[in-house]
CSV table of C-alpha atoms in Angstrom, one decimal:
chain,number,residue,atom,x,y,z
A,1,MET,CA,29.4,-98.5,1.1
A,2,SER,CA,28.4,-101.3,2.1
A,3,THR,CA,25.9,-101.3,4.9
A,4,GLU,CA,27.1,-104.8,6.2
A,5,ALA,CA,30.4,-103.4,7.3
A,6,PRO,CA,30.6,-102.9,10.6
A,7,ARG,CA,30.7,-99.4,12.3
A,8,PRO,CA,32.7,-98.4,15.0
A,9,LEU,CA,29.6,-98.8,17.6
A,10,ASP,CA,28.4,-101.7,16.9
A,11,GLY,CA,27.4,-103.4,20.1
A,12,ILE,CA,26.7,-100.6,22.0
A,13,THR,CA,23.4,-100.0,23.5
A,14,VAL,CA,22.0,-95.8,24.5
A,15,VAL,CA,19.3,-95.6,26.9
A,16,SER,CA,18.2,-91.8,27.2
A,17,LEU,CA,15.8,-89.4,29.0
A,18,GLU,CA,15.1,-87.0,26.4
A,19,HIS,CA,13.3,-84.7,25.2
A,20,ALA,CA,13.8,-81.2,22.8
A,21,ILE,CA,17.2,-81.3,20.9
A,22,ALA,CA,20.0,-81.1,23.1
A,23,ALA,CA,20.4,-84.6,23.9
A,24,PRO,CA,17.8,-86.4,20.7
A,25,PHE,CA,20.3,-85.1,18.7
A,26,CYS,CA,24.3,-86.4,20.9
A,27,THR,CA,21.7,-89.7,20.2
A,28,ARG,CA,22.0,-89.2,17.3
A,29,GLN,CA,24.5,-88.8,16.2
A,30,LEU,CA,25.4,-92.2,18.2
A,31,ALA,CA,22.6,-94.3,16.4
A,32,ASP,CA,24.2,-92.9,13.3
A,33,MET,CA,27.4,-94.8,14.1
A,34,GLY,CA,25.7,-97.7,14.4
A,35,ALA,CA,25.0,-97.8,17.6
A,36,ARG,CA,21.6,-98.5,20.1
A,37,VAL,CA,19.9,-95.7,21.2
A,38,ILE,CA,16.2,-96.6,23.2
A,39,LYS,CA,14.9,-93.4,23.4
A,40,ILE,CA,12.0,-93.9,26.5
A,41,GLU,CA,9.0,-90.9,26.4
A,42,ARG,CA,6.0,-90.2,28.2
A,43,PRO,CA,3.2,-92.7,27.5
A,44,GLY,CA,0.2,-90.9,25.2
A,45,GLY,CA,2.6,-87.9,23.6
A,46,GLY,CA,5.8,-88.7,24.3
A,47,ASP,CA,8.5,-86.2,23.3
A,48,PHE,CA,7.1,-82.9,23.5
A,49,ALA,CA,9.3,-82.1,21.2
A,50,ARG,CA,6.9,-84.4,18.9
A,51,GLY,CA,4.4,-81.3,19.2
A,52,TYR,CA,6.8,-78.3,17.7
A,53,ASP,CA,4.7,-77.8,14.3
A,54,GLU,CA,3.7,-80.0,11.4
A,55,ARG,CA,5.3,-78.8,8.7
A,56,VAL,CA,7.2,-82.7,7.6
A,57,ARG,CA,4.0,-83.7,6.6
A,58,GLY,CA,2.3,-83.8,10.1
A,59,LEU,CA,5.8,-84.4,11.7
A,60,SER,CA,7.5,-82.8,14.3
A,61,SER,CA,10.8,-80.7,11.9
A,62,HIS,CA,12.5,-81.2,14.9
A,63,PHE,CA,11.6,-84.2,16.1
A,64,VAL,CA,12.2,-86.0,12.6
A,65,TRP,CA,15.7,-83.7,12.4
A,66,THR,CA,17.2,-85.7,16.0
A,67,ASN,CA,15.6,-89.0,16.3
A,68,ARG,CA,16.2,-91.2,13.5
A,69,SER,CA,17.5,-94.3,13.6
A,70,LYS,CA,16.6,-95.4,17.3
A,71,GLU,CA,13.6,-97.3,19.8
A,72,SER,CA,10.7,-95.7,21.2
A,73,LEU,CA,10.1,-96.7,24.4
A,74,THR,CA,6.9,-95.5,26.6
A,75,LEU,CA,7.7,-96.0,30.7
A,76,ASP,CA,6.3,-93.5,33.6
A,77,LEU,CA,9.0,-93.0,35.3
A,78,LYS,CA,7.1,-92.4,38.5
A,79,ARG,CA,5.3,-95.7,38.5
A,80,GLU,CA,7.1,-97.6,41.3
A,81,GLU,CA,7.2,-100.9,38.2
A,82,ALA,CA,9.0,-98.3,35.8
A,83,GLY,CA,11.6,-99.1,38.3
A,84,GLY,CA,12.5,-102.7,37.1
A,85,ILE,CA,12.0,-101.5,33.9
A,86,MET,CA,15.3,-99.5,33.8
A,87,GLU,CA,17.0,-102.3,36.4
A,88,ARG,CA,17.4,-104.9,34.2
A,89,LEU,CA,17.3,-101.6,30.8
A,90,LEU,CA,21.0,-100.8,32.5
A,91,GLU,CA,22.3,-103.9,33.1
A,92,THR,CA,23.2,-104.8,29.6
A,93,ALA,CA,23.7,-100.8,28.6
A,94,ASP,CA,27.1,-99.0,28.4
A,95,VAL,CA,25.5,-94.8,28.4
A,96,LEU,CA,22.4,-92.8,30.1
A,97,VAL,CA,21.6,-90.0,28.5
A,98,GLN,CA,19.1,-87.7,30.1
A,99,ASN,CA,18.5,-84.1,29.7
A,100,LEU,CA,15.7,-83.7,31.9
A,101,ALA,CA,14.9,-80.9,34.6
A,102,PRO,CA,17.2,-80.6,37.1
A,103,GLY,CA,18.1,-82.9,39.8
A,104,ALA,CA,15.3,-85.6,38.4
A,105,ALA,CA,17.2,-87.5,36.9
A,106,ALA,CA,18.9,-88.1,40.5
A,107,ARG,CA,15.7,-87.8,41.9
A,108,LEU,CA,14.6,-91.4,39.8
A,109,GLY,CA,17.9,-92.8,41.2
A,110,LEU,CA,19.5,-92.6,38.3
A,111,SER,CA,22.3,-90.6,39.3
A,112,PHE,CA,26.0,-91.9,38.4
A,113,ASP,CA,26.1,-92.6,42.5
A,114,ALA,CA,23.0,-93.7,42.3
A,115,LEU,CA,23.7,-96.0,40.0
A,116,HIS,CA,27.8,-96.6,39.8
A,117,LYS,CA,28.1,-99.3,42.3
A,118,LYS,CA,25.7,-101.1,40.2
A,119,TYR,CA,26.4,-100.8,37.3
A,120,PRO,CA,30.7,-100.1,37.5
A,121,ARG,CA,30.7,-99.5,33.5
A,122,LEU,CA,27.5,-97.0,33.0
A,123,ILE,CA,29.3,-94.0,31.6
A,124,VAL,CA,26.4,-91.9,32.6
A,125,CYS,CA,26.1,-88.0,30.4
A,126,ASP,CA,24.1,-85.6,32.1
A,127,ILE,CA,22.8,-82.7,29.4
A,128,SER,CA,21.8,-79.1,31.1
A,129,GLY,CA,21.8,-75.2,30.3
A,130,TYR,CA,24.1,-74.7,33.7
A,131,GLY,CA,25.6,-77.6,34.5
A,132,GLU,CA,26.0,-78.8,38.3
A,133,GLY,CA,26.9,-76.5,40.8
A,134,GLY,CA,26.8,-73.0,41.3
A,135,PRO,CA,24.1,-70.5,42.0
A,136,TYR,CA,22.0,-71.2,38.5
A,137,GLN,CA,22.4,-75.1,39.0
A,138,ASP,CA,18.2,-75.3,39.1
A,139,LYS,CA,18.0,-72.6,36.7
A,140,LYS,CA,16.2,-73.4,33.4
A,141,ALA,CA,17.6,-72.9,30.6
A,142,TYR,CA,16.0,-72.8,26.6
A,143,ASP,CA,18.5,-72.3,23.3
A,144,LEU,CA,17.6,-69.0,23.6
A,145,LEU,CA,18.8,-68.0,27.0
A,146,ILE,CA,21.3,-69.4,26.8
A,147,GLN,CA,21.8,-67.4,23.5
A,148,SER,CA,21.4,-64.7,25.5
A,149,GLU,CA,23.4,-65.5,28.8
A,150,SER,CA,26.4,-66.8,26.5
A,151,GLY,CA,26.7,-62.9,25.0
A,152,PHE,CA,25.7,-64.4,21.6
A,153,LEU,CA,23.8,-61.9,21.4
A,154,SER,CA,25.2,-59.6,22.1
A,155,VAL,CA,27.5,-59.3,18.8
A,156,THR,CA,24.8,-61.3,16.7
A,157,GLY,CA,22.1,-59.4,14.8
A,158,THR,CA,22.0,-55.5,13.2
A,159,LYS,CA,24.2,-52.4,15.5
A,160,ASP,CA,20.4,-51.8,16.7
A,161,ASP,CA,19.4,-54.8,17.0
A,162,PRO,CA,20.4,-58.2,18.6
A,163,VAL,CA,19.6,-61.0,17.0
A,164,LYS,CA,19.1,-65.0,18.1
A,165,ALA,CA,20.4,-67.6,15.4
A,166,GLY,CA,17.9,-69.2,12.6
A,167,CYS,CA,18.2,-72.6,14.6
A,168,SER,CA,19.2,-74.0,17.8
A,169,ILE,CA,22.7,-73.4,17.9
A,170,ALA,CA,23.1,-74.0,22.4
A,171,ASP,CA,21.5,-76.9,22.3
A,172,ILE,CA,23.3,-78.4,19.2
A,173,SER,CA,26.7,-77.2,20.7
A,174,ALA,CA,25.8,-79.2,24.0
A,175,GLY,CA,24.5,-82.3,21.9
A,176,MET,CA,27.7,-82.1,19.4
A,177,TYR,CA,30.1,-81.7,22.9
A,178,ALA,CA,27.6,-84.6,24.6
A,179,TYR,CA,28.3,-87.1,21.7
A,180,SER,CA,32.1,-86.6,21.8
A,181,ALA,CA,33.0,-86.7,25.5
A,182,ILE,CA,30.2,-90.2,25.1
A,183,LEU,CA,33.6,-91.4,22.5
A,184,ASN,CA,35.8,-90.2,24.9
A,185,ALA,CA,34.7,-91.7,28.0
A,186,LEU,CA,34.1,-95.3,25.5
A,187,LEU,CA,37.8,-94.8,24.8
A,188,LEU,CA,39.3,-94.8,28.3
A,189,ARG,CA,36.9,-96.8,29.9
A,190,GLN,CA,38.6,-99.6,27.3
A,191,LYS,CA,41.2,-98.8,29.6
A,192,THR,CA,40.1,-98.3,32.8
A,193,GLY,CA,37.3,-100.8,32.4
A,194,LEU,CA,35.0,-98.5,34.3
A,195,GLY,CA,32.7,-96.6,33.1
A,196,SER,CA,33.1,-92.4,33.7
A,197,ARG,CA,30.4,-89.1,34.6
A,198,LEU,CA,29.6,-87.1,32.0
A,199,ASP,CA,28.5,-83.1,33.0
A,200,VAL,CA,28.0,-81.4,30.2
A,201,SER,CA,26.4,-77.4,30.4
A,202,MET,CA,24.4,-75.8,27.0
A,203,LEU,CA,26.0,-72.6,29.1
A,204,GLU,CA,29.8,-73.7,28.8
A,205,SER,CA,29.4,-75.6,25.2
A,206,MET,CA,28.4,-71.8,24.0
A,207,VAL,CA,30.8,-70.1,25.7
A,208,GLU,CA,32.8,-72.2,24.2
A,209,TRP,CA,31.7,-71.5,20.9
A,210,MET,CA,31.5,-67.5,22.5
A,211,GLY,CA,36.3,-67.9,22.1
A,212,PHE,CA,36.4,-65.2,19.2
A,213,PRO,CA,34.4,-62.4,20.3
A,214,MET,CA,35.6,-62.6,23.8
A,215,TYR,CA,39.3,-62.7,23.5
A,216,TYR,CA,38.6,-60.1,20.7
A,217,ALA,CA,36.8,-58.6,23.9
A,218,PHE,CA,39.5,-58.8,26.2
A,219,GLU,CA,40.5,-56.4,29.6
A,220,GLY,CA,37.8,-54.6,28.6
A,221,ALA,CA,38.3,-53.7,25.8
A,222,THR,CA,35.5,-53.0,23.1
A,223,PRO,CA,33.7,-56.2,22.4
A,224,PRO,CA,32.7,-57.0,18.3
A,225,VAL,CA,30.1,-55.5,17.1
A,226,ARG,CA,27.0,-56.6,15.2
A,227,ALA,CA,26.9,-55.9,11.8
A,228,GLY,CA,24.5,-57.8,10.6
A,229,ALA,CA,25.3,-60.3,8.6
A,230,ALA,CA,28.7,-58.6,7.3
A,231,HIS,CA,32.5,-59.6,9.8
A,232,ALA,CA,32.7,-57.3,12.8
A,233,SER,CA,36.0,-56.9,12.4
A,234,ILE,CA,36.9,-58.1,8.9
A,235,TYR,CA,36.2,-56.1,6.0
A,236,PRO,CA,34.7,-56.4,3.4
A,237,TYR,CA,33.2,-60.3,4.7
A,238,GLY,CA,29.4,-60.7,4.0
A,239,PRO,CA,26.7,-59.4,2.0
A,240,PHE,CA,27.5,-57.1,-0.8
A,241,PRO,CA,23.6,-56.2,-3.1
A,242,VAL,CA,24.5,-57.2,-7.1
A,243,GLY,CA,22.4,-55.6,-10.2
A,244,GLY,CA,19.0,-57.1,-11.0
A,245,GLY,CA,18.5,-57.8,-7.1
A,246,ALA,CA,20.8,-60.5,-5.6
A,247,THR,CA,23.0,-61.0,-3.2
A,248,ILE,CA,26.9,-62.4,-3.4
A,249,MET,CA,28.2,-62.9,0.2
A,250,LEU,CA,32.0,-63.0,-0.3
A,251,GLY,CA,35.0,-62.8,2.2
A,252,LEU,CA,38.9,-61.2,1.7
A,253,GLN,CA,41.9,-62.9,4.3
A,254,ASN,CA,44.6,-60.5,3.5
A,255,GLU,CA,46.3,-58.0,2.3
A,256,ARG,CA,47.2,-59.7,-1.4
A,257,GLU,CA,44.3,-60.8,-1.9
A,258,TRP,CA,42.9,-57.2,-1.3
A,259,ARG,CA,45.0,-55.5,-3.7
A,260,VAL,CA,43.1,-58.4,-6.3
A,261,PHE,CA,39.4,-57.7,-5.9
A,262,CYS,CA,40.4,-54.3,-6.3
A,263,ALA,CA,42.6,-55.3,-9.5
A,264,GLN,CA,40.8,-58.2,-11.3
A,265,VAL,CA,36.9,-57.9,-9.7
A,266,LEU,CA,36.2,-54.0,-8.9
A,267,ARG,CA,38.8,-52.8,-11.7
A,268,GLN,CA,39.7,-50.2,-10.1
A,269,ALA,CA,43.7,-51.1,-9.3
A,270,GLU,CA,43.9,-48.0,-7.7
A,271,LEU,CA,42.1,-48.1,-5.3
A,272,ALA,CA,44.0,-51.2,-3.3
A,273,GLU,CA,46.1,-47.8,-2.4
A,274,ASP,CA,44.1,-45.4,-0.7
A,275,PRO,CA,45.1,-44.6,2.5
A,276,ARG,CA,41.4,-45.5,3.9
A,277,PHE,CA,42.1,-48.6,2.7
A,278,ILE,CA,45.4,-49.9,2.8
A,279,SER,CA,44.6,-52.4,6.0
A,280,ASN,CA,42.2,-54.8,7.3
A,281,SER,CA,41.7,-52.3,10.5
A,282,LEU,CA,41.2,-49.7,8.2
A,283,ARG,CA,38.4,-51.3,5.9
A,284,THR,CA,36.8,-51.9,9.2
A,285,ALA,CA,37.2,-49.0,10.0
A,286,ASN,CA,35.8,-46.9,7.1
A,287,ARG,CA,33.9,-49.3,6.0
A,288,ASP,CA,30.8,-47.8,5.1
A,289,ASP,CA,32.8,-45.2,2.5
A,290,LEU,CA,34.2,-48.7,0.8
A,291,ARG,CA,30.2,-50.6,0.8
A,292,ALA,CA,29.8,-47.0,-1.5
A,293,LEU,CA,32.3,-48.0,-3.7
A,294,ILE,CA,31.9,-52.1,-4.0
A,295,VAL,CA,28.2,-50.9,-4.4
A,296,ALA,CA,28.4,-48.8,-7.0
A,297,ALA,CA,30.8,-51.2,-8.5
A,298,PHE,CA,29.0,-54.3,-8.9
A,299,ALA,CA,25.5,-52.5,-9.1
A,300,ASP,CA,25.8,-53.4,-13.1
A,301,LEU,CA,26.7,-56.6,-13.2
A,302,SER,CA,24.9,-59.5,-12.4
A,303,ILE,CA,25.0,-62.0,-10.1
A,304,GLU,CA,26.4,-64.0,-12.4
A,305,GLN,CA,28.7,-62.2,-13.6
A,306,VAL,CA,30.4,-60.9,-9.8
A,307,THR,CA,30.2,-64.7,-9.3
A,308,GLN,CA,32.7,-65.8,-12.4
A,309,ARG,CA,35.0,-61.8,-11.8
A,310,LEU,CA,35.3,-63.8,-7.8
A,311,GLU,CA,35.7,-67.2,-9.3
A,312,ASP,CA,38.7,-65.9,-11.9
A,313,ALA,CA,40.0,-63.9,-9.0
A,314,GLN,CA,40.3,-67.0,-6.6
A,315,ILE,CA,37.8,-64.5,-3.7
A,316,ALA,CA,35.5,-66.9,-1.7
A,317,ASN,CA,32.4,-67.0,-2.0
A,318,ALA,CA,29.0,-67.4,-2.6
A,319,ARG,CA,25.4,-66.9,-3.0
A,320,VAL,CA,22.4,-66.8,-0.5
A,321,ASN,CA,20.4,-69.5,-0.1
A,322,ASP,CA,17.4,-69.9,1.4
A,323,MET,CA,15.6,-73.3,2.3
A,324,ALA,CA,14.7,-74.6,-1.6
A,325,GLY,CA,18.2,-73.5,-2.4
A,326,VAL,CA,19.9,-75.8,-0.1
A,327,TRP,CA,17.7,-78.8,-0.5
A,328,ALA,CA,18.4,-78.7,-4.0
A,329,HIS,CA,21.7,-77.9,-3.4
A,330,PRO,CA,24.6,-79.0,-7.0
A,331,GLN,CA,26.8,-79.9,-4.4
A,332,LEU,CA,24.7,-81.5,-1.5
A,333,GLN,CA,23.7,-83.7,-5.2
A,334,ALA,CA,26.7,-83.7,-7.1
A,335,ARG,CA,28.6,-85.7,-3.8
A,336,GLY,CA,25.2,-87.2,-3.0
A,337,ARG,CA,24.8,-85.9,0.3
A,338,TRP,CA,21.3,-87.6,0.7
A,339,SER,CA,19.2,-90.0,1.9
A,340,ARG,CA,16.1,-91.8,2.9
A,341,VAL,CA,14.5,-93.1,6.1
A,342,ASP,CA,11.1,-94.3,6.8
A,343,SER,CA,8.5,-92.7,9.1
A,344,PRO,CA,5.3,-92.7,10.4
A,345,ALA,CA,4.5,-90.4,7.8
A,346,GLY,CA,6.5,-92.1,5.2
A,347,GLU,CA,9.4,-92.1,3.4
A,348,LEU,CA,11.4,-89.1,3.9
A,349,PRO,CA,15.2,-87.7,3.3
A,350,ALA,CA,17.9,-87.7,5.3
A,351,LEU,CA,21.5,-85.6,5.4
A,352,LEU,CA,23.6,-88.5,5.3
A,353,PRO,CA,26.4,-87.0,9.1
A,354,PRO,CA,29.0,-85.0,7.1
A,355,ALA,CA,31.9,-87.3,8.6
A,356,SER,CA,32.5,-89.8,5.6
A,357,SER,CA,33.6,-92.1,6.0
A,358,ASN,CA,35.2,-95.0,2.6
A,359,ALA,CA,35.4,-97.9,5.8
A,360,PHE,CA,31.0,-98.4,6.9
A,361,ALA,CA,27.4,-96.5,6.1
A,362,PRO,CA,26.4,-95.0,8.6
A,363,ARG,CA,23.3,-96.3,9.6
A,364,MET,CA,20.3,-94.4,8.2
A,365,ALA,CA,16.9,-95.9,10.0
A,366,PRO,CA,12.5,-94.5,10.4
A,367,VAL,CA,12.3,-92.4,12.3
A,368,PRO,CA,9.5,-93.7,15.4
A,369,ALA,CA,6.3,-92.9,15.9
A,370,VAL,CA,5.5,-92.8,20.0
A,371,GLY,CA,6.2,-97.0,21.8
A,372,GLN,CA,7.0,-98.1,18.1
A,373,ASN,CA,8.9,-100.1,19.7
A,374,THR,CA,8.4,-101.0,23.2
A,375,ASP,CA,7.1,-104.5,23.0
A,376,ALA,CA,10.0,-105.7,20.7
A,377,VAL,CA,12.4,-103.8,23.3
A,378,LEU,CA,10.9,-104.9,26.7
A,379,ALA,CA,10.8,-109.0,25.0
A,380,SER,CA,13.9,-108.8,24.5
A,381,LEU,CA,15.0,-108.0,28.2
A,382,GLY,CA,12.8,-110.9,28.8
A,383,TYR,CA,9.7,-109.9,29.9
A,384,ALA,CA,7.0,-112.4,28.7
A,385,PRO,CA,3.8,-111.1,26.5
A,386,ASP,CA,1.3,-112.1,29.4
A,387,GLN,CA,4.0,-109.3,31.4
A,388,VAL,CA,4.4,-106.9,28.8
A,389,ALA,CA,0.4,-107.0,28.4
A,390,GLN,CA,-0.4,-106.5,32.0
A,391,PHE,CA,2.2,-102.9,31.8
A,392,HIS,CA,-0.2,-101.8,29.0
A,393,ALA,CA,-2.9,-102.7,31.1
A,394,SER,CA,-1.9,-101.1,34.3
A,395,GLU,CA,-0.6,-97.9,32.0
A,396,VAL,CA,3.4,-98.6,32.6
A,397,VAL,CA,3.9,-98.0,29.2
């Protein structure tokens, strides 16, 4: 695919007052699709996510993941002179995204109500932990806390211990809903000519994802049990040890697959008629007995042998990869899903956006250093070199 083909968001300018993950993940998706994303950072340290770790040749793993293809503008929003710079930015912007502390954007005069009359086409996307209004409006929110408040921890982990997700799923969910909401707002603006305000809550994003366990526990019913890496209400569905110390992940979805699994994988066709296991509900209730039979059947087989039996029977299965296994995953390699992006630490691998298009190539541009684009952005706003120098001297930027 030619990198010269027009992208869906070419010509769209996004100004982002962002930190951590939710808003940066949202705006990175916009940048991938061609939008110009101007990331406003604190002079000096910048986005505090830059300091989370140093695992990517001295750069933060979180920051590298969520900030490619952006322009970094340092700006001290508490300084009076910053107001004029923000005005020039917003005059040509299509979208303002912010996930500052609750109420901070409004105190800076950057609420939708304050901006809409002056910039009627501007879309304002506010991302917060709990949304505007309600008793939790001003409560601090981080990913783990929202995983807890949303009920995710109550259904994830082992019988004895709740376990958080190993990646920032509350931030990711809010970032993805913000991304899709901004696309919707851009489409709506084509019809109305007006920008709109988007209020995206991490809590509501995660509760939407909790639809299955919530309805499973409808009207006081028993909620799903924490089942480790297994499924709470479908069995067999989860990890099983095989010979040699490896683990295979498999999943059955219906009674036809159960009969095939017994006959072709376990090679115990009669098990399909065992009264303990003749329905999914019974297999789930008697999972300990069934697990012991499956583990015994796999004990003398290698992972390759078990995988082949499952494939021959067309039973869904997977290896349990670690991160090294994912980096080297043959499917990602075969489909050419890795690209390269520049960064302050040199060229780095980067996964292409998951939704491929035959019409355009996504932007895969550098991860910026703090303030790397400050002078260029100010020049594009019409500031003369001596004015830019004065901004630097007075530490506005």
